[in-house]
PDB file of C-alpha atoms in Angstrom:
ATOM      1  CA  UNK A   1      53.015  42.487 -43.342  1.00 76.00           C
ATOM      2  CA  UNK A   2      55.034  44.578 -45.588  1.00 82.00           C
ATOM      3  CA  UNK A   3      54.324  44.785 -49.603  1.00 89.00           C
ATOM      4  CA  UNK A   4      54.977  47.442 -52.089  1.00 94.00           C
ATOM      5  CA  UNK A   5      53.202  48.521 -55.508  1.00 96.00           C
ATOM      6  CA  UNK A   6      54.096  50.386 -58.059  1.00 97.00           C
ATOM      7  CA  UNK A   7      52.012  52.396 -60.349  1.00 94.00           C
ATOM      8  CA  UNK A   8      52.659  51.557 -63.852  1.00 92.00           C
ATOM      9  CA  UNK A   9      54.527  49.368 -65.186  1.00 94.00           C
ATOM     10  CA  UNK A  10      55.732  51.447 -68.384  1.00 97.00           C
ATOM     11  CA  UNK A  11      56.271  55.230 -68.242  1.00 98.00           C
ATOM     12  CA  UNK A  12      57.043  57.326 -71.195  1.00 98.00           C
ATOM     13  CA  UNK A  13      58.217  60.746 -70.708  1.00 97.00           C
ATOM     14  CA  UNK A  14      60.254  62.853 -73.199  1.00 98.00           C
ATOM     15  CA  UNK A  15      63.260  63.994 -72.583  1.00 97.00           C
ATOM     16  CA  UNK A  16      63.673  66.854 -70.722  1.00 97.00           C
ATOM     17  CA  UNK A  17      60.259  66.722 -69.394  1.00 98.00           C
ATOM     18  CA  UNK A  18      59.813  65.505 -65.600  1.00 98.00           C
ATOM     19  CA  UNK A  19      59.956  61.913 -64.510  1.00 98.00           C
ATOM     20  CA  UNK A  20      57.354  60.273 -62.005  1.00 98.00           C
ATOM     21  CA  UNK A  21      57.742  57.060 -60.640  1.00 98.00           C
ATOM     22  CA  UNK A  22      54.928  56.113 -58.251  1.00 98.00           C
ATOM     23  CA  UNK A  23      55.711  53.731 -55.377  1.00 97.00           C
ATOM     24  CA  UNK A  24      53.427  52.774 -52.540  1.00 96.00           C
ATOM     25  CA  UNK A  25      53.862  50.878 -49.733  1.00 94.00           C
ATOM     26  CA  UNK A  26      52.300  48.948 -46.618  1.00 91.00           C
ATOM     27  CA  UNK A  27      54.853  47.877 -43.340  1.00 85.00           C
ATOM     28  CA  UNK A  28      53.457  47.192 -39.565  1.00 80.00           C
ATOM     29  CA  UNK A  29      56.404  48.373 -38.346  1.00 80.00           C
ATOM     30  CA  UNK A  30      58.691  51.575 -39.227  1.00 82.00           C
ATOM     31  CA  UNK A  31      59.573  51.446 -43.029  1.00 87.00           C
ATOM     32  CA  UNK A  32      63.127  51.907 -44.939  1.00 91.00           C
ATOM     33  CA  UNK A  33      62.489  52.605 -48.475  1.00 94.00           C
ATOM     34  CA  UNK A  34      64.775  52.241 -51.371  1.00 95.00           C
ATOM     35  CA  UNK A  35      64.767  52.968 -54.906  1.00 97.00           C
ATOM     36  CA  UNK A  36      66.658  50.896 -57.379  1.00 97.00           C
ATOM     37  CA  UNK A  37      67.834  51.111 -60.743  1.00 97.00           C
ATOM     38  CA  UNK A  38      68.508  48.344 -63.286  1.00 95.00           C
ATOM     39  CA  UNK A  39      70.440  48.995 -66.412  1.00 93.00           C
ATOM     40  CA  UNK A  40      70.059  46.589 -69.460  1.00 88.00           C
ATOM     41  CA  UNK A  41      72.015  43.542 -68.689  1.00 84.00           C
ATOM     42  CA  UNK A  42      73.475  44.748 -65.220  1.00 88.00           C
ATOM     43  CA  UNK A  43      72.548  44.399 -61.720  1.00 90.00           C
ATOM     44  CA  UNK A  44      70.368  47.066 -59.741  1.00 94.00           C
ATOM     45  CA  UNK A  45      71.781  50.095 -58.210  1.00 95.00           C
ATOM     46  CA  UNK A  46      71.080  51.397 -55.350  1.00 94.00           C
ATOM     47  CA  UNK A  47      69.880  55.184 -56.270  1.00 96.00           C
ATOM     48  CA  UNK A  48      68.794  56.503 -52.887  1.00 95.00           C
ATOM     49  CA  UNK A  49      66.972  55.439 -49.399  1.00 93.00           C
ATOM     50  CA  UNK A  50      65.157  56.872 -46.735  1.00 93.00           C
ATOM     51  CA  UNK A  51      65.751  55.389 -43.343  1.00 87.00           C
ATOM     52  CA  UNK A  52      63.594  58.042 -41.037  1.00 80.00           C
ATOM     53  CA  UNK A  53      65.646  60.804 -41.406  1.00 78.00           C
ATOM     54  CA  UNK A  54      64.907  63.855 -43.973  1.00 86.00           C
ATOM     55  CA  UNK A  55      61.619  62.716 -45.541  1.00 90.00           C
ATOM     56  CA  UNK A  56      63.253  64.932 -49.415  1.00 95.00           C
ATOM     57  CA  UNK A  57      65.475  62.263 -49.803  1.00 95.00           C
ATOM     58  CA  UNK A  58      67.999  63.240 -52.784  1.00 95.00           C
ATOM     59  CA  UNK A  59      70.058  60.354 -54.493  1.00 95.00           C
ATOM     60  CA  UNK A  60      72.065  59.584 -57.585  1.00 95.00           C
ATOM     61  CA  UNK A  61      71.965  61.181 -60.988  1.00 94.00           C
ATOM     62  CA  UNK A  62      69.377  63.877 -59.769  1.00 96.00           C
ATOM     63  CA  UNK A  63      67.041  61.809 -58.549  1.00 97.00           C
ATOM     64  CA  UNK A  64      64.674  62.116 -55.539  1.00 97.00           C
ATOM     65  CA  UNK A  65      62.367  60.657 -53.559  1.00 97.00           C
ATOM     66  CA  UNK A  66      59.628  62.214 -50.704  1.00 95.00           C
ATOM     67  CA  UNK A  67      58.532  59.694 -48.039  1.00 94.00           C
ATOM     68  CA  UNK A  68      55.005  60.834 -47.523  1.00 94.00           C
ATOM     69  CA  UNK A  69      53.685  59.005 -44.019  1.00 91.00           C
ATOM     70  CA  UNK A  70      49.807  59.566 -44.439  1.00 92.00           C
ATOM     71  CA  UNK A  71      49.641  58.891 -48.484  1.00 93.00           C
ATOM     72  CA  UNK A  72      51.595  55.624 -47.247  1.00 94.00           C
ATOM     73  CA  UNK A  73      54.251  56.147 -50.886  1.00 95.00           C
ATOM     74  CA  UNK A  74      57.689  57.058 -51.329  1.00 97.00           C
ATOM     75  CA  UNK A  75      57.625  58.555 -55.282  1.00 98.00           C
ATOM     76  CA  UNK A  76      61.101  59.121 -57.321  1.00 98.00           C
ATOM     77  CA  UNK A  77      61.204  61.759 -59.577  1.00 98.00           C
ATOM     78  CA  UNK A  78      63.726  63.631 -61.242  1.00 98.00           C
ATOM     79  CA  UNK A  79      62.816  67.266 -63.030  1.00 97.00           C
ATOM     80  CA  UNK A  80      64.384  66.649 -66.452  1.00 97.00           C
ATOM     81  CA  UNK A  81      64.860  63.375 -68.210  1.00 97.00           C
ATOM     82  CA  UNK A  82      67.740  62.621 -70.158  1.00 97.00           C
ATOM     83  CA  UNK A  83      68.428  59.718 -72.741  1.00 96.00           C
ATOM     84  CA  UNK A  84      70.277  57.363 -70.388  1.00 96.00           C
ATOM     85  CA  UNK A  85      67.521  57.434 -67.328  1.00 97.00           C
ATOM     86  CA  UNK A  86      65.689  54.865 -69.588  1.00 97.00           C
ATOM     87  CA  UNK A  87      65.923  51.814 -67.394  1.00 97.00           C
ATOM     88  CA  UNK A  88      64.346  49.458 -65.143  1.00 97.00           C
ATOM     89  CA  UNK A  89      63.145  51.357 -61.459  1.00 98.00           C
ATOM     90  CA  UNK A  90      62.400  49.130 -58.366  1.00 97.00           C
ATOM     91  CA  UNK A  91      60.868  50.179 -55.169  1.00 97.00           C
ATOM     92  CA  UNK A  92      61.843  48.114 -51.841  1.00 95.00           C
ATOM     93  CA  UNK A  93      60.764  48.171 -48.214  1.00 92.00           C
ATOM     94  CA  UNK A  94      62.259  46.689 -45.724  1.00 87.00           C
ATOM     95  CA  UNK A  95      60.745  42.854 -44.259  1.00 82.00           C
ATOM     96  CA  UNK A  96      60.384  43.851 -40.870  1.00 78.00           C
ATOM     97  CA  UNK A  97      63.716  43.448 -38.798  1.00 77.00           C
ATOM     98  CA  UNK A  98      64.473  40.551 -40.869  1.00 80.00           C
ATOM     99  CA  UNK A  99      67.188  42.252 -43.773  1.00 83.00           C
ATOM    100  CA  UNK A 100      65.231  41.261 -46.342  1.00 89.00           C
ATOM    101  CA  UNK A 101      63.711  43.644 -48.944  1.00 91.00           C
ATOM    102  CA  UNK A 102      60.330  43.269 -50.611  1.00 92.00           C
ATOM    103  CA  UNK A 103      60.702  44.440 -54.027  1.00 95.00           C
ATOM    104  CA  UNK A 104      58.011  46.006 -56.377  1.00 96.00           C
ATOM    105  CA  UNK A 105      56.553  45.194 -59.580  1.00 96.00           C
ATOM    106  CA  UNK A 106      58.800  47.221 -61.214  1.00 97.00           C
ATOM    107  CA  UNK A 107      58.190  50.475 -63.896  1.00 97.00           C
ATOM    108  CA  UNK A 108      60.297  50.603 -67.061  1.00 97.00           C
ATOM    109  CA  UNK A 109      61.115  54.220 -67.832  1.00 97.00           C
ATOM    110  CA  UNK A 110      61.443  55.135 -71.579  1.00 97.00           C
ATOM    111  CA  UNK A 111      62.835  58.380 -72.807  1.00 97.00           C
ATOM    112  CA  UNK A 112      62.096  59.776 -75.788  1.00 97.00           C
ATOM    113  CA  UNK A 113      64.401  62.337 -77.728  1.00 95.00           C
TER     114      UNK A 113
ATOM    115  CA  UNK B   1      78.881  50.381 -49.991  1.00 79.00           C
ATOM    116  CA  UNK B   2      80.028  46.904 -50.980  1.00 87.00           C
ATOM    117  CA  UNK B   3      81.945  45.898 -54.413  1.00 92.00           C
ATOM    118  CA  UNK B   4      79.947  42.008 -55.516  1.00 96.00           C
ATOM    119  CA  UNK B   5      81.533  40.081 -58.187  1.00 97.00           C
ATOM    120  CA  UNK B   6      79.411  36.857 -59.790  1.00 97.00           C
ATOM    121  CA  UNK B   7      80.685  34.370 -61.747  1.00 97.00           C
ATOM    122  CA  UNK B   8      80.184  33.113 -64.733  1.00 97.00           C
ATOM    123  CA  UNK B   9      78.237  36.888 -65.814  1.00 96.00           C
ATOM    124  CA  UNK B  10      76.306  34.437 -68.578  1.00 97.00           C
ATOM    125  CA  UNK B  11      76.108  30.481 -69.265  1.00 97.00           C
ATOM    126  CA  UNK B  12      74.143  28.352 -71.650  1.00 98.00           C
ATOM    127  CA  UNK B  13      73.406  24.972 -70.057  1.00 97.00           C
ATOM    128  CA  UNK B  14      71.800  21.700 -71.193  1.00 97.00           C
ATOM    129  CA  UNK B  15      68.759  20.717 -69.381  1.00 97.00           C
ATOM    130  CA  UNK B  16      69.288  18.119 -66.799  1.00 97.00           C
ATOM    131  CA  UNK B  17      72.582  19.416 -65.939  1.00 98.00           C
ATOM    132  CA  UNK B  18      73.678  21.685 -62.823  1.00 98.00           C
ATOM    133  CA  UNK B  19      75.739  24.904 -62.764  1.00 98.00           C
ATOM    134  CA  UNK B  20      77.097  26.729 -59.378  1.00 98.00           C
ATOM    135  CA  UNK B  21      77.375  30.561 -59.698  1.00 98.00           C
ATOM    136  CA  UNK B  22      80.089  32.352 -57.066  1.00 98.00           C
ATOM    137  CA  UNK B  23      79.428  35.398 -55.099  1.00 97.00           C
ATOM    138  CA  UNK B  24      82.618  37.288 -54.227  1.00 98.00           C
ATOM    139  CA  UNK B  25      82.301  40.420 -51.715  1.00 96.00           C
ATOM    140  CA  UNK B  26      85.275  42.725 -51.375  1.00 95.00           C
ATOM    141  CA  UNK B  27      84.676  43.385 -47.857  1.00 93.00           C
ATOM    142  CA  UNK B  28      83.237  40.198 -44.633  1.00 92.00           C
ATOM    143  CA  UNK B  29      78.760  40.645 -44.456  1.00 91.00           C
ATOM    144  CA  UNK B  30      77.261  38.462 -42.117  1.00 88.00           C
ATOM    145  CA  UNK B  31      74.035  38.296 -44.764  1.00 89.00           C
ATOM    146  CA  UNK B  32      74.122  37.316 -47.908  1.00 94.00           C
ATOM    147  CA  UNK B  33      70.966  37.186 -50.344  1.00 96.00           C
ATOM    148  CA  UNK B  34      70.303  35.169 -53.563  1.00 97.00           C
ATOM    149  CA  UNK B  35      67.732  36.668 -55.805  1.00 97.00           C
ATOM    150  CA  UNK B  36      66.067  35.081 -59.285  1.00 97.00           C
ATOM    151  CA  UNK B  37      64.705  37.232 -61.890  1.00 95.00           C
ATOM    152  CA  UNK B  38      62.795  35.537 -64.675  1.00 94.00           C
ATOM    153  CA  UNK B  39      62.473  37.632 -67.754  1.00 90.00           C
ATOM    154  CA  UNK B  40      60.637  40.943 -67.522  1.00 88.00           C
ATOM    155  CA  UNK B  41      59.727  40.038 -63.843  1.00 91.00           C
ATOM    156  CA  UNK B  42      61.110  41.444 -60.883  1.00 93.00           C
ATOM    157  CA  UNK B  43      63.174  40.144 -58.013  1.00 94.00           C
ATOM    158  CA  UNK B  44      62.421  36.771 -56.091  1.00 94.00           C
ATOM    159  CA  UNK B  45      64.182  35.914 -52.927  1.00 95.00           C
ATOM    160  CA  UNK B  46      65.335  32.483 -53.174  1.00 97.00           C
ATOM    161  CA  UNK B  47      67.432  32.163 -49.508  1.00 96.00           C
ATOM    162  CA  UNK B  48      69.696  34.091 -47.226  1.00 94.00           C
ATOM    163  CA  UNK B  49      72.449  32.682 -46.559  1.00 93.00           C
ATOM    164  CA  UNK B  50      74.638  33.247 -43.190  1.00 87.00           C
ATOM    165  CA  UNK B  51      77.965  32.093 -42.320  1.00 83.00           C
ATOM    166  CA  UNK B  52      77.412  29.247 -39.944  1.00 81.00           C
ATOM    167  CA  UNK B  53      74.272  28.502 -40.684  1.00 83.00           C
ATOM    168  CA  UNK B  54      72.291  26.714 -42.899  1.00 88.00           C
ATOM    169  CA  UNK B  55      70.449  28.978 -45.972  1.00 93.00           C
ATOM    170  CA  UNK B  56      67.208  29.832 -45.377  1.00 94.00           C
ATOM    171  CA  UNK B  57      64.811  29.248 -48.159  1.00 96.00           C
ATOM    172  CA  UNK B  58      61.844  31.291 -49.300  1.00 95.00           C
ATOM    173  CA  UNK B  59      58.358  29.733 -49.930  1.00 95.00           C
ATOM    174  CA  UNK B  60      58.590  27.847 -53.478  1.00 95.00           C
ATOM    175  CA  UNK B  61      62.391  27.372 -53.138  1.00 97.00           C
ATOM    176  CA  UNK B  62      64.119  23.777 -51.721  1.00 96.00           C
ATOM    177  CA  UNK B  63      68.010  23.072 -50.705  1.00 96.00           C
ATOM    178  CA  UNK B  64      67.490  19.867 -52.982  1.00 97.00           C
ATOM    179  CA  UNK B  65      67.012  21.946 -56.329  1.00 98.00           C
ATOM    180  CA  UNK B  66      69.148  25.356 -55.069  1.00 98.00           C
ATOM    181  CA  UNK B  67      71.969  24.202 -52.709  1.00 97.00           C
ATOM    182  CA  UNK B  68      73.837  27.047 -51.093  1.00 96.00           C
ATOM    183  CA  UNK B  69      77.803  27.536 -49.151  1.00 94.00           C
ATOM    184  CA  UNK B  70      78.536  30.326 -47.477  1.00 94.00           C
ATOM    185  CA  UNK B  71      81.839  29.296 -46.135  1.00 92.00           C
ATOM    186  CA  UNK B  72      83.013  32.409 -45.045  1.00 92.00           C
ATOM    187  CA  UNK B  73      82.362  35.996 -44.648  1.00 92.00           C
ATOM    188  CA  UNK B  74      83.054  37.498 -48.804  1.00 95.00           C
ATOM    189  CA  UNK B  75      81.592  34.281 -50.230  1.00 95.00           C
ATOM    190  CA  UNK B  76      78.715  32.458 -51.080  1.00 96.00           C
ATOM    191  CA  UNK B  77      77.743  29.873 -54.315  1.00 97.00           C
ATOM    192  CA  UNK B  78      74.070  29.142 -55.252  1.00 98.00           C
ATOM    193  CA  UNK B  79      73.386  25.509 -57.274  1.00 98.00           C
ATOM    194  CA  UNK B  80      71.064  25.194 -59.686  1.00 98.00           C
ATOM    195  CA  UNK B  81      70.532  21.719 -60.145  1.00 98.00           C
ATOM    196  CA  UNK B  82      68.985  19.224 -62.876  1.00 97.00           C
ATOM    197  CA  UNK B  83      67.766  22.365 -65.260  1.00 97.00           C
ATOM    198  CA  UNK B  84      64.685  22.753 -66.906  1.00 97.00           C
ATOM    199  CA  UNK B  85      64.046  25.847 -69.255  1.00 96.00           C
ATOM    200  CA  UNK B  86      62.165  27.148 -66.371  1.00 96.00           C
ATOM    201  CA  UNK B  87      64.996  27.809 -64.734  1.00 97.00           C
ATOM    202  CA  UNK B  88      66.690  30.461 -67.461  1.00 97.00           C
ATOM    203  CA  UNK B  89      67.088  33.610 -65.601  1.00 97.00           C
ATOM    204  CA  UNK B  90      68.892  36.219 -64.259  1.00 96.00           C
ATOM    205  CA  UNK B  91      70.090  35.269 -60.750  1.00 97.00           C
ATOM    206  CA  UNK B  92      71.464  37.699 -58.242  1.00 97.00           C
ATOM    207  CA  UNK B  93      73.541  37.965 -54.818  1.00 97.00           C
ATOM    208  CA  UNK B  94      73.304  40.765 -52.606  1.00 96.00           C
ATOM    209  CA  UNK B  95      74.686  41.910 -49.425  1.00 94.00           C
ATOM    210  CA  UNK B  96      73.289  43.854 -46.459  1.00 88.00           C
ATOM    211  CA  UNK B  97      75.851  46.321 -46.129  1.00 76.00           C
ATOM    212  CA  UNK B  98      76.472  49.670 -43.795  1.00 67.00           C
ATOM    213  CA  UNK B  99      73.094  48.983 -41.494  1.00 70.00           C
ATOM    214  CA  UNK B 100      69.880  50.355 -42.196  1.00 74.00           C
ATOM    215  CA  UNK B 101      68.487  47.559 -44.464  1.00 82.00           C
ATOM    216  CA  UNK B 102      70.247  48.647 -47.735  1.00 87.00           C
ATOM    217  CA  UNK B 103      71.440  45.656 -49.898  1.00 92.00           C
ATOM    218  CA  UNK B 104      73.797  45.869 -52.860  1.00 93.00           C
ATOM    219  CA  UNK B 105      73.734  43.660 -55.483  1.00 95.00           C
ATOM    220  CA  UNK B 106      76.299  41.759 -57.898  1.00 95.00           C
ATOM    221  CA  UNK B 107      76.062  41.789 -61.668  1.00 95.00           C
ATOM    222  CA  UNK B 108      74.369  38.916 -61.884  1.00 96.00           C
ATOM    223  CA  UNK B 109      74.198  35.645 -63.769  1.00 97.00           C
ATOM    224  CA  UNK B 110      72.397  35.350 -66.995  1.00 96.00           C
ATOM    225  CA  UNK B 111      71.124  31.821 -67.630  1.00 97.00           C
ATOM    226  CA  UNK B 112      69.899  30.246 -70.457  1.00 97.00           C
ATOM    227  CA  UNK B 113      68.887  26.300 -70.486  1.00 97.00           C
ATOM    228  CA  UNK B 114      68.059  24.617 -73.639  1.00 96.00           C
TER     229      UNK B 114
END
Protein backbone atom coordinates (compact mmCIF):
# COMPACT_ATOMS: atom_id res chain seq x y z
CA UNK A 1 0.00 0.00 0.00
CA UNK A 2 1.09 3.45 -0.64
CA UNK A 3 0.97 6.34 2.23
CA UNK A 4 2.97 9.42 2.72
CA UNK A 5 4.08 11.51 5.95
CA UNK A 6 5.25 14.54 6.41
CA UNK A 7 7.47 15.83 9.07
CA UNK A 8 6.03 18.74 10.74
CA UNK A 9 3.23 20.20 10.41
CA UNK A 10 4.43 23.97 10.97
CA UNK A 11 7.86 25.19 9.82
CA UNK A 12 9.24 28.55 10.58
CA UNK A 13 12.19 29.72 8.79
CA UNK A 14 13.25 33.38 8.28
CA UNK A 15 13.52 34.80 5.34
CA UNK A 16 16.35 34.32 3.44
CA UNK A 17 17.41 31.41 5.40
CA UNK A 18 16.88 27.79 3.74
CA UNK A 19 13.58 26.01 3.59
CA UNK A 20 13.12 22.16 4.47
CA UNK A 21 10.15 20.39 3.91
CA UNK A 22 10.39 16.72 4.90
CA UNK A 23 8.28 14.18 3.00
CA UNK A 24 8.42 10.43 3.32
CA UNK A 25 6.86 7.89 1.65
CA UNK A 26 5.90 4.03 1.39
CA UNK A 27 4.56 2.46 -2.37
CA UNK A 28 4.81 -1.49 -3.35
CA UNK A 29 5.21 -0.58 -6.60
CA UNK A 30 7.45 2.23 -8.44
CA UNK A 31 6.58 5.71 -6.90
CA UNK A 32 5.71 9.25 -8.68
CA UNK A 33 6.10 11.94 -6.22
CA UNK A 34 4.70 15.37 -6.28
CA UNK A 35 4.94 18.40 -4.33
CA UNK A 36 2.09 20.81 -4.04
CA UNK A 37 1.51 24.19 -3.04
CA UNK A 38 -1.63 25.82 -1.63
CA UNK A 39 -2.00 29.53 -1.44
CA UNK A 40 -4.56 31.11 1.05
CA UNK A 41 -7.92 30.69 -0.44
CA UNK A 42 -6.76 29.02 -3.83
CA UNK A 43 -6.36 25.62 -5.08
CA UNK A 44 -2.94 23.62 -4.96
CA UNK A 45 -0.29 23.98 -7.49
CA UNK A 46 1.52 21.67 -8.82
CA UNK A 47 5.34 22.82 -7.97
CA UNK A 48 7.35 19.90 -9.31
CA UNK A 49 7.34 15.84 -9.72
CA UNK A 50 9.58 13.14 -10.08
CA UNK A 51 8.44 10.33 -12.28
CA UNK A 52 11.88 8.07 -12.36
CA UNK A 53 13.84 10.22 -14.24
CA UNK A 54 16.61 12.72 -12.67
CA UNK A 55 16.31 11.92 -8.95
CA UNK A 56 17.42 16.50 -8.36
CA UNK A 57 14.18 17.25 -9.44
CA UNK A 58 13.97 21.25 -9.87
CA UNK A 59 10.41 22.92 -10.02
CA UNK A 60 8.69 26.25 -9.67
CA UNK A 61 9.79 29.36 -7.88
CA UNK A 62 13.26 27.76 -6.99
CA UNK A 63 12.16 24.97 -5.50
CA UNK A 64 13.54 21.38 -5.43
CA UNK A 65 13.10 18.17 -4.51
CA UNK A 66 15.75 14.86 -4.27
CA UNK A 67 14.04 11.44 -4.53
CA UNK A 68 16.23 9.47 -2.22
CA UNK A 69 15.34 5.46 -2.92
CA UNK A 70 16.97 3.89 0.31
CA UNK A 71 15.85 6.86 2.92
CA UNK A 72 12.35 6.00 1.20
CA UNK A 73 11.58 10.47 1.13
CA UNK A 74 11.37 12.90 -1.50
CA UNK A 75 12.29 16.45 0.61
CA UNK A 76 11.53 20.08 -1.05
CA UNK A 77 13.70 22.68 -0.26
CA UNK A 78 14.51 25.87 -1.60
CA UNK A 79 17.99 27.82 -0.44
CA UNK A 80 16.50 31.22 0.42
CA UNK A 81 13.03 31.98 1.62
CA UNK A 82 11.21 34.86 0.60
CA UNK A 83 7.93 36.49 2.05
CA UNK A 84 5.45 34.94 -0.40
CA UNK A 85 6.74 31.04 -0.01
CA UNK A 86 4.55 31.17 3.20
CA UNK A 87 1.88 28.70 2.24
CA UNK A 88 0.41 25.41 2.57
CA UNK A 89 3.04 22.34 1.06
CA UNK A 90 1.56 18.85 0.21
CA UNK A 91 3.42 15.77 -0.62
CA UNK A 92 1.61 13.05 -2.99
CA UNK A 93 2.45 9.59 -4.26
CA UNK A 94 0.93 7.98 -6.65
CA UNK A 95 -2.06 4.94 -5.66
CA UNK A 96 -0.57 2.31 -7.52
CA UNK A 97 -1.67 2.31 -11.31
CA UNK A 98 -4.91 3.57 -10.21
CA UNK A 99 -4.48 7.81 -10.96
CA UNK A 100 -5.17 8.55 -7.74
CA UNK A 101 -2.80 10.49 -5.41
CA UNK A 102 -2.37 9.92 -1.69
CA UNK A 103 -1.81 13.18 -0.18
CA UNK A 104 0.16 14.07 3.06
CA UNK A 105 -0.59 15.63 6.23
CA UNK A 106 0.45 18.69 5.06
CA UNK A 107 3.36 21.42 6.56
CA UNK A 108 2.45 25.11 6.72
CA UNK A 109 5.53 27.16 5.91
CA UNK A 110 5.81 30.59 7.69
CA UNK A 111 8.31 33.21 6.75
CA UNK A 112 9.46 35.59 8.84
CA UNK A 113 10.95 39.07 7.72
CA UNK B 1 -1.06 21.25 -17.97
CA UNK B 2 -4.81 21.69 -17.72
CA UNK B 3 -6.78 25.18 -17.07
CA UNK B 4 -10.01 23.93 -14.18
CA UNK B 5 -12.65 26.38 -13.55
CA UNK B 6 -15.28 25.64 -10.39
CA UNK B 7 -18.27 27.20 -9.84
CA UNK B 8 -19.69 28.98 -7.48
CA UNK B 9 -15.69 29.85 -5.94
CA UNK B 10 -17.79 30.36 -2.38
CA UNK B 11 -21.56 29.72 -1.16
CA UNK B 12 -23.31 29.99 2.16
CA UNK B 13 -26.08 27.39 2.38
CA UNK B 14 -28.85 26.55 4.87
CA UNK B 15 -28.64 23.21 6.39
CA UNK B 16 -30.92 20.70 4.90
CA UNK B 17 -30.56 22.12 1.56
CA UNK B 18 -28.33 20.84 -1.51
CA UNK B 19 -25.89 22.77 -3.72
CA UNK B 20 -24.13 21.29 -7.09
CA UNK B 21 -20.62 22.75 -7.77
CA UNK B 22 -19.39 22.58 -11.76
CA UNK B 23 -16.06 21.49 -12.90
CA UNK B 24 -15.10 23.01 -16.26
CA UNK B 25 -11.72 21.69 -18.00
CA UNK B 26 -10.37 23.64 -20.95
CA UNK B 27 -9.12 20.68 -22.64
CA UNK B 28 -11.29 16.46 -22.85
CA UNK B 29 -9.51 14.06 -19.47
CA UNK B 30 -10.83 10.79 -19.28
CA UNK B 31 -10.38 11.15 -15.15
CA UNK B 32 -11.74 13.44 -13.21
CA UNK B 33 -11.24 13.68 -9.26
CA UNK B 34 -13.37 15.35 -6.52
CA UNK B 35 -11.48 16.19 -3.42
CA UNK B 36 -12.94 17.66 0.21
CA UNK B 37 -10.84 19.62 2.45
CA UNK B 38 -12.24 20.36 5.88
CA UNK B 39 -10.56 23.24 7.58
CA UNK B 40 -6.86 22.99 8.34
CA UNK B 41 -6.96 19.31 7.07
CA UNK B 42 -5.66 18.06 4.00
CA UNK B 43 -7.13 16.50 0.91
CA UNK B 44 -9.85 13.63 0.95
CA UNK B 45 -10.77 11.79 -2.15
CA UNK B 46 -14.39 11.66 -2.35
CA UNK B 47 -14.84 9.75 -6.10
CA UNK B 48 -13.39 9.65 -9.56
CA UNK B 49 -15.45 10.19 -11.89
CA UNK B 50 -15.13 8.81 -15.70
CA UNK B 51 -17.09 9.57 -18.65
CA UNK B 52 -19.32 6.58 -19.12
CA UNK B 53 -19.19 5.30 -16.07
CA UNK B 54 -20.58 5.53 -12.90
CA UNK B 55 -18.29 7.64 -10.03
CA UNK B 56 -16.44 5.68 -7.94
CA UNK B 57 -16.65 6.47 -4.32
CA UNK B 58 -13.98 6.37 -1.64
CA UNK B 59 -14.51 4.59 1.76
CA UNK B 60 -16.82 7.04 3.96
CA UNK B 61 -18.35 8.65 0.83
CA UNK B 62 -22.08 7.44 -0.77
CA UNK B 63 -23.77 8.50 -4.33
CA UNK B 64 -26.94 9.16 -2.05
CA UNK B 65 -25.27 12.17 -0.06
CA UNK B 66 -22.51 13.23 -3.07
CA UNK B 67 -24.13 12.52 -6.49
CA UNK B 68 -21.78 13.01 -9.40
CA UNK B 69 -22.24 13.69 -13.76
CA UNK B 70 -19.60 13.51 -15.79
CA UNK B 71 -21.38 13.91 -19.02
CA UNK B 72 -18.64 14.52 -21.12
CA UNK B 73 -15.01 14.84 -21.44
CA UNK B 74 -14.33 18.95 -19.81
CA UNK B 75 -17.12 18.43 -17.27
CA UNK B 76 -18.11 17.08 -14.19
CA UNK B 77 -20.69 18.44 -11.09
CA UNK B 78 -20.41 17.04 -7.50
CA UNK B 79 -23.91 17.29 -5.17
CA UNK B 80 -23.83 17.90 -1.86
CA UNK B 81 -27.02 17.03 -0.59
CA UNK B 82 -29.28 17.71 2.66
CA UNK B 83 -26.25 19.84 4.49
CA UNK B 84 -25.19 19.62 7.83
CA UNK B 85 -22.37 22.02 9.19
CA UNK B 86 -20.21 19.07 8.78
CA UNK B 87 -20.21 19.45 5.46
CA UNK B 88 -18.56 23.26 5.27
CA UNK B 89 -15.46 22.85 3.33
CA UNK B 90 -13.35 23.46 0.68
CA UNK B 91 -14.15 21.02 -2.16
CA UNK B 92 -11.93 20.41 -5.13
CA UNK B 93 -11.85 18.85 -8.82
CA UNK B 94 -8.84 17.72 -10.40
CA UNK B 95 -7.75 16.23 -13.55
CA UNK B 96 -5.12 13.64 -14.50
CA UNK B 97 -3.50 15.42 -17.14
CA UNK B 98 -0.21 14.81 -19.56
CA UNK B 99 0.44 10.98 -18.11
CA UNK B 100 2.60 10.21 -15.38
CA UNK B 101 0.07 10.52 -12.48
CA UNK B 102 0.15 14.37 -12.15
CA UNK B 103 -3.31 15.91 -11.33
CA UNK B 104 -4.19 19.60 -11.50
CA UNK B 105 -6.60 21.06 -9.55
CA UNK B 106 -9.47 23.83 -9.85
CA UNK B 107 -9.87 26.73 -7.46
CA UNK B 108 -12.11 25.21 -5.51
CA UNK B 109 -15.40 25.73 -3.72
CA UNK B 110 -15.56 27.27 -0.36
CA UNK B 111 -18.61 26.13 1.62
CA UNK B 112 -20.10 27.31 4.51
CA UNK B 113 -23.54 25.70 5.99
CA UNK B 114 -25.30 27.32 8.78
Amino acid sequence: AQSVTQLGSHVSVSEGALVLLRCNYSSSVPPYLFWYVQYPNQGLQLLLKYTSAATLVKGINGFEAEFKKSETSFHLTKPSAHMSDAAEYFCAVNAGNTGKLIFGQGTTLQVKP
Amino acid sequence: SAVISQKPSRDICQRGTSLTIQCQVDSQVTMMFWYRQQPGQSLTLIATANQGSEATYESGFVIDKFPISRPNLTFSTLTVSNMSPEDSSIYLCSVNSGGNYEQYFGPGTRLTVT
